Structures are given as C-alpha cells and as structure tokens.
Amino acid sequence: AQSVTQLGSHVSVSEGALVLLRCNYSSSVPPYLFWYVQYPNQGLQLLLKYTSAATLVKGINGFEAEFKKSETSFHLTKPSAHMSDAAEYFCAVSGERSGNNRKLIWGLGTSLAVNP
Amino acid sequence: DVKVTQSSRYLVKRTGEKVFLECVQDMDHENMFWYRQDPGLGLRLIYFSYDVKMKEKGDIPEGYSVSREKKERFSLILESASTNQTSMYLCASSLGLKEQYFGPGTRLTVT
C-alpha cells in the first residue's frame, strides 16, 4: 500500500536561508507526486507535481523538487526563504490505479516558520 | 483557472442538527472529494465521488453521507452533528489521475 512520510512536522529557517522539506514515499507502481502549500485558513494550493517526465520539477514561488527513485524521495527545496513562505506544506502520492481509485495519499504536513 | 467554491467559510451549528456543506467546481472534473483536516492528523478522506450518483467511502466515513446529483456539485451531510465533528472541511476536485484542486475550506464548529 502507498504511504507518504514527511520528516519533521515543524521546520524553522531564517529569512534568506535554504528551505528543505523532506518527503519519502512508498508505492508499488510508478507514482505521481505532488507538493501543496496551505496558508492559514485557506485551502491547499498546488506547488508542483511530478508525473514521470523530468526528475527535477520546478514549481511556483521559486520552489523545486527532485524525484529520486532509488531513494523513494521527493524533497522540496527553495534556495532562499522569504517571510511569505511561512505555511503548511503537504506531500502527496497517487494511490493505486485500480478500478475507480483516484485518491491521493497524503503526508501529515510540515509547518514552515521563517524567522527574520 | 479551476475554481472550487464552498458554500460557507465559517459555520456554527448545535449538537444534533443536520448540516449540509456544499461544494461546486466549474471545470467539468469527474472526481470530487471531501476531507477533514485536524491539527496533527493531516488530511483525512471522508468520501469521494468519481461520477454523478457514484460515491465511495474514504478513511473516515462514519457520521457522514454525501450526495452528487450533478457533476459540478458534491454535498457533504452530517445527519446529526456532534462536537467531535468540529473541524476544517475541505472539498477538492480532479480530472482522472491528475492533481486535485481545493476550495477555501469550511471551518465548522459544533457546540
């Protein structure tokens, strides 16, 4: 069965520092992978997605993620954190592609704090 | 752009009331989803629908039902609200196996 693990429920960085949010997944089929961001009291917004094309995926707001099959990882990075990046980040993997299954399997989220 | 709207941003109901949460999407997506989000528990799937009048239980369907009479609309029903259903409710839609698009959420408080 698919699963997603986000290492670190809370991450704190200084403004201008590298952001690294970790996501590991398990999947029995080639996965589709997603990163979402959620600002306070809002819904989730897609940051980027991997759908078996290029392994390095660029998203919105300067974020990118690299699919590493050997490590079953899809870590999210941004070279220089901005105060506006403070939010909750969720990693998700596509579920089993059988029947009518269109579900995503979600990690528990990582709360990113950016310190001035 | 895909737009997913939810009928209320904030809702306060009393224990035992019947509660309807409405979700509408404007992109002809076949799949629609209802999640609840609680601190430390992430997103938990309540129900999803892959076609009109078709539904499947998610991970936590107890105490909830759903209705999808039209492709663009997916309703979540709490037959008899309880305090443990106080939560943020998120609706999403998707096309095939592609990414899900989310509404702004409804923060429901049951007193």
Short mmCIF file of C-alpha atoms in Angstrom, two decimals:
data_model
loop_
_atom_site.label_atom_id
_atom_site.label_comp_id
_atom_site.label_asym_id
_atom_site.label_seq_id
_atom_site.Cartn_x
_atom_site.Cartn_y
_atom_site.Cartn_z
CA ALA A 1 0.00 0.00 0.00
CA GLN A 2 1.11 3.51 -0.70
CA SER A 3 2.31 5.75 2.07
CA VAL A 4 3.95 9.14 2.48
CA THR A 5 6.28 10.23 5.26
CA GLN A 6 7.21 13.85 5.81
CA LEU A 7 10.20 14.10 8.10
CA GLY A 8 9.78 16.90 10.60
CA SER A 9 6.37 18.27 11.47
CA HIS A 10 7.94 21.69 12.13
CA VAL A 11 10.84 23.29 10.31
CA SER A 12 12.26 26.71 11.13
CA VAL A 13 14.65 28.66 8.89
CA SER A 14 16.00 32.17 8.75
CA GLU A 15 14.96 34.54 6.02
CA GLY A 16 17.33 34.03 3.07
CA ALA A 17 18.35 30.52 4.12
CA LEU A 18 17.81 27.32 2.19
CA VAL A 19 14.46 25.62 2.65
CA LEU A 20 14.49 21.80 2.60
CA LEU A 21 11.30 19.88 3.34
CA ARG A 22 11.61 16.11 3.18
CA CYS A 23 9.17 13.64 1.70
CA ASN A 24 9.60 9.89 1.29
CA TYR A 25 7.02 7.67 -0.27
CA SER A 26 6.29 4.03 -0.90
CA SER A 27 4.47 2.92 -3.99
CA SER A 28 4.15 -0.33 -5.89
CA VAL A 29 3.66 1.48 -9.19
CA PRO A 30 5.43 4.46 -10.77
CA PRO A 31 3.99 7.31 -8.79
CA TYR A 32 2.67 10.72 -9.47
CA LEU A 33 3.94 13.02 -6.71
CA PHE A 34 2.70 16.39 -5.55
CA TRP A 35 3.59 19.19 -3.18
CA TYR A 36 0.88 21.51 -1.90
CA VAL A 37 1.03 24.63 0.25
CA GLN A 38 -1.62 25.83 2.68
CA TYR A 39 -1.66 29.34 4.09
CA PRO A 40 -3.60 29.95 7.33
CA ASN A 41 -7.35 29.48 7.00
CA GLN A 42 -7.14 28.68 3.31
CA GLY A 43 -7.42 25.64 1.10
CA LEU A 44 -4.46 23.82 -0.41
CA GLN A 45 -2.68 25.16 -3.48
CA LEU A 46 -0.60 23.04 -5.83
CA LEU A 47 3.10 23.97 -5.71
CA LEU A 48 4.42 21.42 -8.17
CA LYS A 49 3.93 17.91 -9.48
CA TYR A 50 5.97 15.00 -10.83
CA THR A 51 4.27 12.88 -13.47
CA SER A 52 7.19 10.80 -14.87
CA ALA A 53 8.73 13.44 -17.09
CA ALA A 54 11.79 15.38 -15.87
CA THR A 55 13.00 14.30 -12.43
CA LEU A 56 13.69 17.89 -11.36
CA VAL A 57 10.41 19.71 -11.18
CA LYS A 58 10.06 23.47 -10.86
CA GLY A 59 7.02 24.96 -9.24
CA ILE A 60 5.58 28.28 -8.23
CA ASN A 61 7.18 30.79 -5.84
CA GLY A 62 10.72 29.55 -6.57
CA PHE A 63 10.22 26.04 -5.20
CA GLU A 64 11.51 22.90 -6.84
CA ALA A 65 11.61 19.19 -6.04
CA GLU A 66 13.67 16.28 -7.28
CA PHE A 67 12.28 12.79 -7.80
CA LYS A 68 14.84 10.18 -6.73
CA LYS A 69 13.55 6.70 -7.41
CA SER A 70 16.48 4.95 -5.72
CA GLU A 71 15.80 6.86 -2.50
CA THR A 72 12.00 6.92 -2.93
CA SER A 73 12.17 10.61 -2.12
CA PHE A 74 10.66 13.82 -3.41
CA HIS A 75 12.17 16.57 -1.27
CA LEU A 76 11.07 20.18 -1.69
CA THR A 77 13.66 22.95 -1.80
CA LYS A 78 13.93 26.70 -2.21
CA PRO A 79 17.33 28.42 -2.28
CA SER A 80 16.33 31.48 -0.27
CA ALA A 81 13.41 31.60 2.16
CA HIS A 82 11.09 34.57 2.25
CA MET A 83 8.80 35.56 5.10
CA SER A 84 5.82 34.87 2.85
CA ASP A 85 6.84 31.18 2.61
CA ALA A 86 5.65 30.55 6.16
CA ALA A 87 2.86 28.00 5.71
CA GLU A 88 1.94 24.31 5.95
CA TYR A 89 3.34 22.07 3.23
CA PHE A 90 1.90 18.71 2.23
CA CYS A 91 3.41 15.95 0.11
CA ALA A 92 1.09 13.50 -1.67
CA VAL A 93 1.40 10.43 -3.88
CA SER A 94 -1.14 8.98 -6.27
CA GLY A 95 -3.00 5.99 -4.99
CA GLU A 96 -3.26 2.54 -6.52
CA ARG A 97 -4.50 2.85 -10.07
CA SER A 98 -7.20 0.26 -9.91
CA GLY A 99 -10.87 0.49 -10.57
CA ASN A 100 -12.24 3.89 -9.70
CA ASN A 101 -9.42 4.82 -7.36
CA ARG A 102 -8.49 8.42 -7.87
CA LYS A 103 -7.33 9.10 -4.36
CA LEU A 104 -4.13 10.77 -3.23
CA ILE A 105 -2.20 9.50 -0.22
CA TRP A 106 -1.15 12.41 1.97
CA GLY A 107 1.69 13.09 4.33
CA LEU A 108 0.86 14.69 7.66
CA GLY A 109 2.34 18.02 6.67
CA THR A 110 5.30 20.18 7.65
CA SER A 111 4.81 23.59 9.17
CA LEU A 112 7.47 26.00 7.91
CA ALA A 113 8.38 29.02 10.03
CA VAL A 114 10.61 31.76 8.59
CA ASN A 115 12.46 33.92 11.11
CA PRO A 116 13.54 37.47 10.29
CA ASP B 1 -8.33 28.56 -13.86
CA VAL B 2 -10.14 25.86 -11.96
CA LYS B 3 -12.42 27.20 -9.33
CA VAL B 4 -13.77 25.20 -6.42
CA THR B 5 -16.18 27.02 -4.16
CA GLN B 6 -17.60 26.02 -0.81
CA SER B 7 -20.89 27.37 0.50
CA SER B 8 -19.58 28.77 3.78
CA ARG B 9 -16.19 29.76 5.20
CA TYR B 10 -17.36 29.56 8.79
CA LEU B 11 -20.32 27.67 10.23
CA VAL B 12 -21.57 27.21 13.78
CA LYS B 13 -24.13 24.51 14.48
CA ARG B 14 -25.64 22.88 17.52
CA THR B 15 -25.28 19.25 18.51
CA GLY B 16 -27.90 17.12 16.78
CA GLU B 17 -28.53 19.49 13.89
CA LYS B 18 -28.43 18.28 10.29
CA VAL B 19 -25.63 20.09 8.46
CA PHE B 20 -25.12 20.50 4.72
CA LEU B 21 -21.78 21.53 3.25
CA GLU B 22 -21.89 22.33 -0.45
CA CYS B 23 -19.06 22.27 -2.95
CA VAL B 24 -19.16 23.39 -6.58
CA GLN B 25 -16.45 23.11 -9.24
CA ASP B 26 -16.51 24.77 -12.64
CA MET B 27 -14.08 22.63 -14.68
CA ASP B 28 -16.14 19.55 -15.54
CA HIS B 29 -13.99 17.36 -13.29
CA GLU B 30 -15.22 13.80 -12.85
CA ASN B 31 -13.75 13.32 -9.37
CA MET B 32 -14.72 15.19 -6.23
CA PHE B 33 -13.53 14.70 -2.66
CA TRP B 34 -14.39 15.69 0.89
CA TYR B 35 -11.66 15.84 3.53
CA ARG B 36 -11.50 16.93 7.09
CA GLN B 37 -8.35 18.49 8.49
CA ASP B 38 -7.41 18.45 12.15
CA PRO B 39 -4.15 19.57 13.81
CA GLY B 40 -1.57 16.83 13.76
CA LEU B 41 -3.75 14.48 11.71
CA GLY B 42 -3.27 15.96 8.25
CA LEU B 43 -5.97 15.48 5.64
CA ARG B 44 -8.32 12.55 6.09
CA LEU B 45 -10.60 11.49 3.28
CA ILE B 46 -14.27 11.23 4.21
CA TYR B 47 -15.87 10.35 0.86
CA PHE B 48 -15.12 10.75 -2.80
CA SER B 49 -17.15 10.56 -5.99
CA TYR B 50 -15.91 9.57 -9.43
CA ASP B 51 -19.14 10.25 -11.34
CA VAL B 52 -22.64 11.55 -10.85
CA LYS B 53 -24.51 9.47 -8.27
CA MET B 54 -21.37 7.38 -7.65
CA LYS B 55 -19.55 7.54 -4.34
CA GLU B 56 -17.02 5.61 -2.34
CA LYS B 57 -16.15 5.71 1.33
CA GLY B 58 -12.86 7.17 2.34
CA ASP B 59 -10.96 6.57 5.54
CA ILE B 60 -13.42 8.15 7.99
CA PRO B 61 -16.99 7.98 6.60
CA GLU B 62 -18.76 7.32 9.90
CA GLY B 63 -21.26 10.04 10.76
CA TYR B 64 -21.22 11.49 7.24
CA SER B 65 -23.06 10.98 3.97
CA VAL B 66 -22.69 12.57 0.56
CA SER B 67 -24.76 13.42 -2.47
CA ARG B 68 -23.76 14.06 -6.06
CA GLU B 69 -26.79 14.71 -8.24
CA LYS B 70 -24.95 16.93 -10.73
CA LYS B 71 -21.40 16.66 -11.97
CA GLU B 72 -20.37 20.07 -10.66
CA ARG B 73 -21.81 19.74 -7.16
CA PHE B 74 -20.81 17.48 -4.27
CA SER B 75 -22.53 17.80 -0.91
CA LEU B 76 -21.40 16.56 2.48
CA ILE B 77 -24.12 15.86 5.03
CA LEU B 78 -23.77 15.49 8.75
CA GLU B 79 -27.02 13.76 9.71
CA SER B 80 -26.74 14.64 13.40
CA ALA B 81 -23.81 16.88 14.16
CA SER B 82 -21.64 16.07 17.15
CA THR B 83 -18.91 18.05 18.87
CA ASN B 84 -16.24 15.67 17.58
CA GLN B 85 -17.13 16.79 14.06
CA THR B 86 -15.81 20.27 14.78
CA SER B 87 -13.12 20.62 12.13
CA MET B 88 -11.96 22.24 8.90
CA TYR B 89 -13.69 20.64 5.91
CA LEU B 90 -12.01 20.80 2.52
CA CYS B 91 -13.53 19.97 -0.84
CA ALA B 92 -11.40 19.11 -3.89
CA SER B 93 -11.89 18.05 -7.49
CA SER B 94 -9.69 16.40 -10.09
CA LEU B 95 -9.63 15.06 -13.62
CA GLY B 96 -8.51 11.45 -13.94
CA LEU B 97 -5.28 10.84 -12.04
CA LYS B 98 -4.23 14.45 -12.14
CA GLU B 99 -3.77 16.92 -9.33
CA GLN B 100 -6.59 17.88 -7.02
CA TYR B 101 -7.87 21.44 -6.81
CA PHE B 102 -9.13 22.63 -3.46
CA GLY B 103 -11.79 25.00 -2.24
CA PRO B 104 -11.08 27.54 0.53
CA GLY B 105 -12.45 25.28 3.26
CA THR B 106 -15.31 25.49 5.75
CA ARG B 107 -14.46 25.79 9.41
CA LEU B 108 -17.32 24.05 11.21
CA THR B 109 -17.88 24.43 14.93
CA VAL B 110 -20.43 22.20 16.64
CA THR B 111 -21.47 23.37 20.11
#
